mmCIF file of C-alpha atoms in Angstrom:
data_model
loop_
_atom_site.group_PDB
_atom_site.id
_atom_site.type_symbol
_atom_site.label_atom_id
_atom_site.label_comp_id
_atom_site.label_asym_id
_atom_site.label_seq_id
_atom_site.Cartn_x
_atom_site.Cartn_y
_atom_site.Cartn_z
ATOM 1 C CA THR L 1 10.827 -10.699 -14.843
ATOM 2 C CA TRP L 2 9.030 -10.611 -18.094
ATOM 3 C CA GLN L 3 8.426 -13.921 -19.888
ATOM 4 C CA LEU L 4 7.819 -14.277 -23.705
ATOM 5 C CA TYR L 5 6.028 -17.122 -25.438
ATOM 6 C CA ASP L 6 5.074 -17.973 -29.073
ATOM 7 C CA LEU L 7 1.498 -18.854 -28.555
ATOM 8 C CA GLN L 8 1.006 -20.047 -32.069
ATOM 9 C CA THR L 9 3.562 -22.802 -31.809
ATOM 10 C CA ASP L 10 3.540 -23.171 -28.006
ATOM 11 C CA PRO L 11 0.129 -22.484 -26.681
ATOM 12 C CA GLY L 12 0.984 -24.397 -23.409
ATOM 13 C CA GLU L 13 3.804 -21.804 -22.750
ATOM 14 C CA THR L 14 6.379 -24.367 -22.125
ATOM 15 C CA THR L 15 9.375 -22.401 -23.725
ATOM 16 C CA ASP L 16 10.303 -18.956 -22.479
ATOM 17 C CA LEU L 17 11.874 -16.990 -25.308
ATOM 18 C CA ALA L 18 12.604 -13.858 -23.346
ATOM 19 C CA ALA L 19 16.377 -14.426 -23.216
ATOM 20 C CA GLN L 20 16.531 -15.030 -26.944
ATOM 21 C CA HIS L 21 14.670 -11.849 -27.835
ATOM 22 C CA PRO L 22 15.577 -9.136 -25.259
ATOM 23 C CA GLU L 23 14.794 -6.320 -27.767
ATOM 24 C CA LEU L 24 11.254 -7.646 -28.200
ATOM 25 C CA VAL L 25 10.714 -8.069 -24.513
ATOM 26 C CA ALA L 26 11.838 -4.442 -23.965
ATOM 27 C CA GLU L 27 9.620 -3.066 -26.780
ATOM 28 C CA LEU L 28 6.573 -4.961 -25.349
ATOM 29 C CA ALA L 29 7.323 -3.680 -21.832
ATOM 30 C CA GLN L 30 7.122 -0.222 -23.061
ATOM 31 C CA VAL L 31 3.963 -0.832 -24.852
ATOM 32 C CA TYR L 32 2.491 -2.367 -21.597
ATOM 33 C CA ALA L 33 3.676 0.729 -19.465
ATOM 34 C CA ARG L 34 2.130 3.183 -21.904
ATOM 35 C CA TRP L 35 -1.202 1.163 -21.988
ATOM 36 C CA TRP L 36 -1.253 1.072 -18.085
ATOM 37 C CA GLY L 37 -0.633 4.841 -17.939
ATOM 38 C CA GLU L 38 -3.471 5.383 -20.437
ATOM 39 C CA VAL L 39 -5.944 3.328 -18.467
ATOM 40 C CA GLN L 40 -4.986 4.962 -15.233
ATOM 41 C CA HIS L 41 -5.373 8.441 -16.567
ATOM 42 C CA GLY L 42 -8.361 10.192 -14.881
ATOM 43 C CA TYR L 43 -8.697 7.211 -12.418
ATOM 44 C CA ASP L 44 -8.008 9.485 -9.363
ATOM 45 C CA PRO L 45 -8.986 8.356 -6.716
ATOM 46 C CA PRO L 46 -9.636 4.582 -7.647
ATOM 47 C CA HIS L 47 -12.759 4.266 -5.618
ATOM 48 C CA ARG L 48 -14.120 5.252 -2.168
ATOM 49 C CA VAL L 49 -14.046 2.787 0.601
ATOM 50 C CA GLN L 50 -16.965 2.931 3.025
ATOM 51 C CA VAL L 51 -16.143 3.199 6.681
ATOM 52 C CA GLY L 52 -18.368 2.750 9.721
ATOM 53 C CA HIS L 53 -20.449 -0.232 9.027
ATOM 54 C CA ALA L 54 -21.099 -2.433 12.091
ATOM 55 C CA THR L 55 -20.529 -5.495 10.142
ATOM 56 C CA GLU L 56 -17.000 -4.570 8.955
ATOM 57 C CA ASN L 57 -15.085 -3.092 11.804
ATOM 58 C CA PRO L 58 -12.132 -2.382 11.613
ATOM 59 C CA VAL L 59 -11.797 -1.411 7.905
ATOM 60 C CA THR L 60 -8.398 -2.018 6.306
ATOM 61 C CA LEU L 61 -7.431 0.431 3.584
ATOM 62 C CA HIS L 62 -4.746 -1.328 1.255
ATOM 63 C CA ALA L 63 -1.790 0.369 -0.446
ATOM 64 C CA PRO L 64 -3.102 -0.501 -3.950
ATOM 65 C CA GLN L 65 -6.424 1.323 -3.081
ATOM 66 C CA SER L 66 -4.506 4.538 -2.498
ATOM 67 C CA VAL L 67 -3.431 7.459 -4.669
ATOM 68 C CA HIS L 68 0.116 8.595 -3.757
ATOM 69 C CA GLU L 69 3.098 10.774 -4.767
ATOM 70 C CA GLY L 70 6.789 10.422 -3.786
ATOM 71 C CA VAL L 71 6.483 6.808 -3.109
ATOM 72 C CA THR L 72 6.358 3.625 -5.259
ATOM 73 C CA PHE L 73 5.069 0.051 -5.191
ATOM 74 C CA HIS L 74 7.643 -2.478 -4.098
ATOM 75 C CA HIS L 75 7.212 -4.313 -7.501
ATOM 76 C CA GLY L 76 4.975 -3.728 -10.428
ATOM 77 C CA PRO L 77 1.964 -1.437 -10.832
ATOM 78 C CA GLY L 78 0.117 -2.349 -7.591
ATOM 79 C CA PHE L 79 -1.058 -5.878 -7.289
ATOM 80 C CA ALA L 80 -3.240 -6.642 -4.256
ATOM 81 C CA HIS L 81 -0.438 -7.890 -1.862
ATOM 82 C CA LEU L 82 1.974 -5.015 -2.515
ATOM 83 C CA TRP L 83 3.237 -2.233 -0.295
ATOM 84 C CA LEU L 84 4.517 1.305 -0.856
ATOM 85 C CA THR L 85 8.283 1.954 -0.356
ATOM 86 C CA GLY L 86 10.892 4.597 -1.150
ATOM 87 C CA TRP L 87 9.475 7.019 1.374
ATOM 88 C CA THR L 88 12.502 9.335 1.545
ATOM 89 C CA ARG L 89 11.059 12.820 1.390
ATOM 90 C CA THR L 90 8.630 14.711 3.503
ATOM 91 C CA GLU L 91 6.825 15.966 0.545
ATOM 92 C CA ALA L 92 5.519 12.490 -0.176
ATOM 93 C CA ARG L 93 1.934 11.576 0.750
ATOM 94 C CA VAL L 94 -0.443 8.575 0.471
ATOM 95 C CA GLN L 95 -4.264 9.228 0.394
ATOM 96 C CA TRP L 96 -7.475 7.154 0.479
ATOM 97 C CA ALA L 97 -10.892 8.291 -0.599
ATOM 98 C CA VAL L 98 -13.415 7.126 1.943
ATOM 99 C CA ASP L 99 -17.213 7.456 2.592
ATOM 100 C CA VAL L 100 -17.818 7.636 6.373
ATOM 101 C CA VAL L 101 -21.217 6.003 6.894
ATOM 102 C CA THR L 102 -21.164 6.490 10.777
ATOM 103 C CA PRO L 103 -19.516 9.586 12.070
ATOM 104 C CA GLY L 104 -17.369 9.564 15.188
ATOM 105 C CA GLU L 105 -13.984 8.820 16.604
ATOM 106 C CA TYR L 106 -11.817 6.162 14.850
ATOM 107 C CA LEU L 107 -8.635 4.506 15.921
ATOM 108 C CA VAL L 108 -5.995 4.773 13.322
ATOM 109 C CA ASP L 109 -3.204 2.081 12.890
ATOM 110 C CA LEU L 110 -0.526 1.848 10.322
ATOM 111 C CA ILE L 111 0.320 -1.500 8.767
ATOM 112 C CA CYS L 112 3.970 -0.871 8.194
ATOM 113 C CA SER L 113 7.625 -1.946 8.602
ATOM 114 C CA VAL L 114 10.350 0.375 9.989
ATOM 115 C CA SER L 115 13.980 -0.537 10.004
ATOM 116 C CA ARG L 116 15.868 0.137 13.126
ATOM 117 C CA PRO L 117 18.065 2.947 11.572
ATOM 118 C CA ASP L 118 14.920 4.596 10.316
ATOM 119 C CA ALA L 119 12.835 4.554 13.499
ATOM 120 C CA GLY L 120 11.617 7.816 14.903
ATOM 121 C CA ALA L 121 9.887 9.318 11.879
ATOM 122 C CA ARG L 122 6.952 11.508 12.769
ATOM 123 C CA ILE L 123 3.891 10.365 10.888
ATOM 124 C CA ARG L 124 0.636 12.317 10.554
ATOM 125 C CA VAL L 125 -2.727 10.983 9.442
ATOM 126 C CA SER L 126 -5.372 13.572 8.787
ATOM 127 C CA GLY L 127 -8.909 13.583 7.364
ATOM 128 C CA GLY L 128 -12.161 15.219 8.032
ATOM 129 C CA GLY L 129 -10.781 18.299 9.729
ATOM 130 C CA SER L 130 -8.780 16.279 12.410
ATOM 131 C CA SER L 131 -5.288 14.701 12.579
ATOM 132 C CA ALA L 132 -3.195 12.612 14.696
ATOM 133 C CA GLU L 133 0.683 12.216 15.020
ATOM 134 C CA ALA L 134 3.084 9.639 16.301
ATOM 135 C CA LEU L 135 6.692 8.449 16.128
ATOM 136 C CA THR L 136 7.420 5.169 14.339
ATOM 137 C CA ARG L 137 9.110 2.336 16.277
ATOM 138 C CA PRO L 138 11.448 -0.227 14.700
ATOM 139 C CA PHE L 139 10.279 -3.642 13.500
ATOM 140 C CA ASP L 140 12.182 -6.628 12.306
ATOM 141 C CA SER L 141 10.213 -7.626 9.295
ATOM 142 C CA ALA L 142 10.708 -11.191 8.026
ATOM 143 C CA THR L 143 10.057 -12.676 4.568
ATOM 144 C CA ILE L 144 7.115 -15.121 4.368
ATOM 145 C CA PRO L 145 8.042 -18.048 2.377
ATOM 146 C CA ARG L 146 5.816 -19.043 -0.666
ATOM 147 C CA PRO L 147 6.805 -22.523 -1.613
ATOM 148 C CA HIS L 148 4.005 -22.718 -4.192
ATOM 149 C CA ARG L 149 5.735 -20.127 -6.384
ATOM 150 C CA VAL L 150 8.614 -20.851 -8.709
ATOM 151 C CA ALA L 151 11.875 -19.290 -8.101
ATOM 152 C CA GLU L 152 11.449 -16.624 -10.812
ATOM 153 C CA GLU L 153 8.223 -15.320 -9.140
ATOM 154 C CA HIS L 154 9.528 -14.944 -5.634
ATOM 155 C CA GLU L 155 10.380 -11.274 -5.876
ATOM 156 C CA LEU L 156 7.076 -10.434 -7.623
ATOM 157 C CA TYR L 157 4.910 -12.275 -5.239
ATOM 158 C CA MET L 158 6.887 -12.032 -2.090
ATOM 159 C CA ASP L 159 5.117 -11.045 1.268
ATOM 160 C CA ARG L 160 6.589 -10.263 4.723
ATOM 161 C CA THR L 161 5.461 -9.702 8.316
ATOM 162 C CA TRP L 162 4.045 -6.384 9.261
ATOM 163 C CA ASP L 163 3.795 -4.291 12.423
ATOM 164 C CA ARG L 164 0.718 -2.484 13.522
ATOM 165 C CA GLN L 165 1.604 0.975 14.934
ATOM 166 C CA ARG L 166 -1.061 3.103 16.618
ATOM 167 C CA ILE L 167 -1.107 6.760 15.387
ATOM 168 C CA GLY L 168 -4.104 8.108 17.359
ATOM 169 C CA ILE L 169 -7.822 8.927 16.871
ATOM 170 C CA LEU L 170 -9.444 10.817 14.177
ATOM 171 C CA THR L 171 -12.923 12.500 14.411
ATOM 172 C CA LEU L 172 -14.581 11.817 11.150
ATOM 173 C CA PRO L 173 -17.783 13.545 9.891
ATOM 174 C CA ALA L 174 -20.356 11.628 7.789
ATOM 175 C CA GLY L 175 -19.793 11.838 4.065
ATOM 176 C CA SER L 176 -16.773 11.637 1.640
ATOM 177 C CA THR L 177 -13.341 12.755 2.733
ATOM 178 C CA MET L 178 -9.708 11.922 1.859
ATOM 179 C CA LEU L 179 -7.351 10.446 4.497
ATOM 180 C CA THR L 180 -3.836 11.501 4.102
ATOM 181 C CA VAL L 181 -0.598 9.911 5.583
ATOM 182 C CA GLU L 182 2.436 12.230 5.638
ATOM 183 C CA ALA L 183 5.919 11.986 7.227
ATOM 184 C CA LEU L 184 6.556 15.264 8.867
ATOM 185 C CA ALA L 185 10.133 14.293 9.758
ATOM 186 C CA ILE L 186 12.388 11.545 8.576
ATOM 187 C CA PRO L 187 15.549 11.189 10.677
ATOM 188 C CA GLY L 188 16.833 8.183 8.885
ATOM 189 C CA ASN L 189 16.937 7.222 5.188
ATOM 190 C CA ALA L 190 13.237 6.469 4.832
ATOM 191 C CA ALA L 191 10.049 6.896 6.847
ATOM 192 C CA MET L 192 8.728 3.380 6.543
ATOM 193 C CA ASP L 193 7.399 0.791 4.173
ATOM 194 C CA LEU L 194 3.571 1.035 4.155
ATOM 195 C CA LYS L 195 1.195 -1.804 3.617
ATOM 196 C CA GLY L 196 -2.082 0.059 4.529
ATOM 197 C CA ILE L 197 -3.908 1.578 7.485
ATOM 198 C CA THR L 198 -6.875 0.328 9.642
ATOM 199 C CA LEU L 199 -9.749 2.457 10.945
ATOM 200 C CA THR L 200 -11.572 1.135 13.951
ATOM 201 C CA LYS L 201 -14.671 2.700 15.393
ATOM 202 C CA CYS L 202 -14.021 3.714 18.932
ATOM 203 C CA SER L 203 -17.334 2.819 20.240
ATOM 204 C CA ASP L 204 -16.477 -0.817 19.510
ATOM 205 C CA VAL L 205 -13.195 -0.912 21.295
ATOM 206 C CA ALA L 206 -12.245 -0.859 25.087
ATOM 207 C CA ASP L 207 -11.662 2.566 26.714
ATOM 208 C CA ASP L 208 -8.078 1.703 27.542
ATOM 209 C CA GLN L 209 -7.316 1.511 23.835
ATOM 210 C CA ALA L 210 -8.384 5.082 22.999
ATOM 211 C CA GLU L 211 -5.687 6.962 24.775
ATOM 212 C CA MET L 212 -4.816 9.560 22.068
ATOM 213 C CA ARG L 213 -7.307 12.280 21.025
ATOM 214 C CA PRO L 214 -7.471 14.183 17.747
ATOM 215 C CA ARG L 215 -5.958 17.471 17.078
#
């Protein structure tokens, strides 16, 4: 929800004028949308995330760090806590640019939420010449209360519980690559809501956790 203040007469922003001037709010919202599109132009991918440092294992790749098509952010242009939703088509994809510092096998887990009617989507994660696939399982996600936020901000700053679903193992070579998440089959209305993925170097986990091998 947009807010509007007259900073000359109300520098403390105590009186929201948005309801009194809806046409101005709409105009400024369009200006903001154009500006956001301009500053994002050519910013693809946002930046590369380094993977394979012993001091940071696992590495989490967050939704706002991705480039994507066919899905949208839950709210707004992609604040740090947001997730991707609206995954209704198999043509959609989410990608992260990574720099692999230490080559080898990496466990891949989705940080996601899948409604019970939508369970069973086939998800593929690929990168570095290998790929892994798995079917999603249902997860009853719950909203996390944020009592420090005012009522008008609850939708914008809401968070929820997330499941971690193992997809498999990728063999990643050293250097730059793109990790891609795709839904090969969507039996329900949507594949999932996606918060991010984690990569864990297999040499640092127990053998019984590395049960799936790359294709």
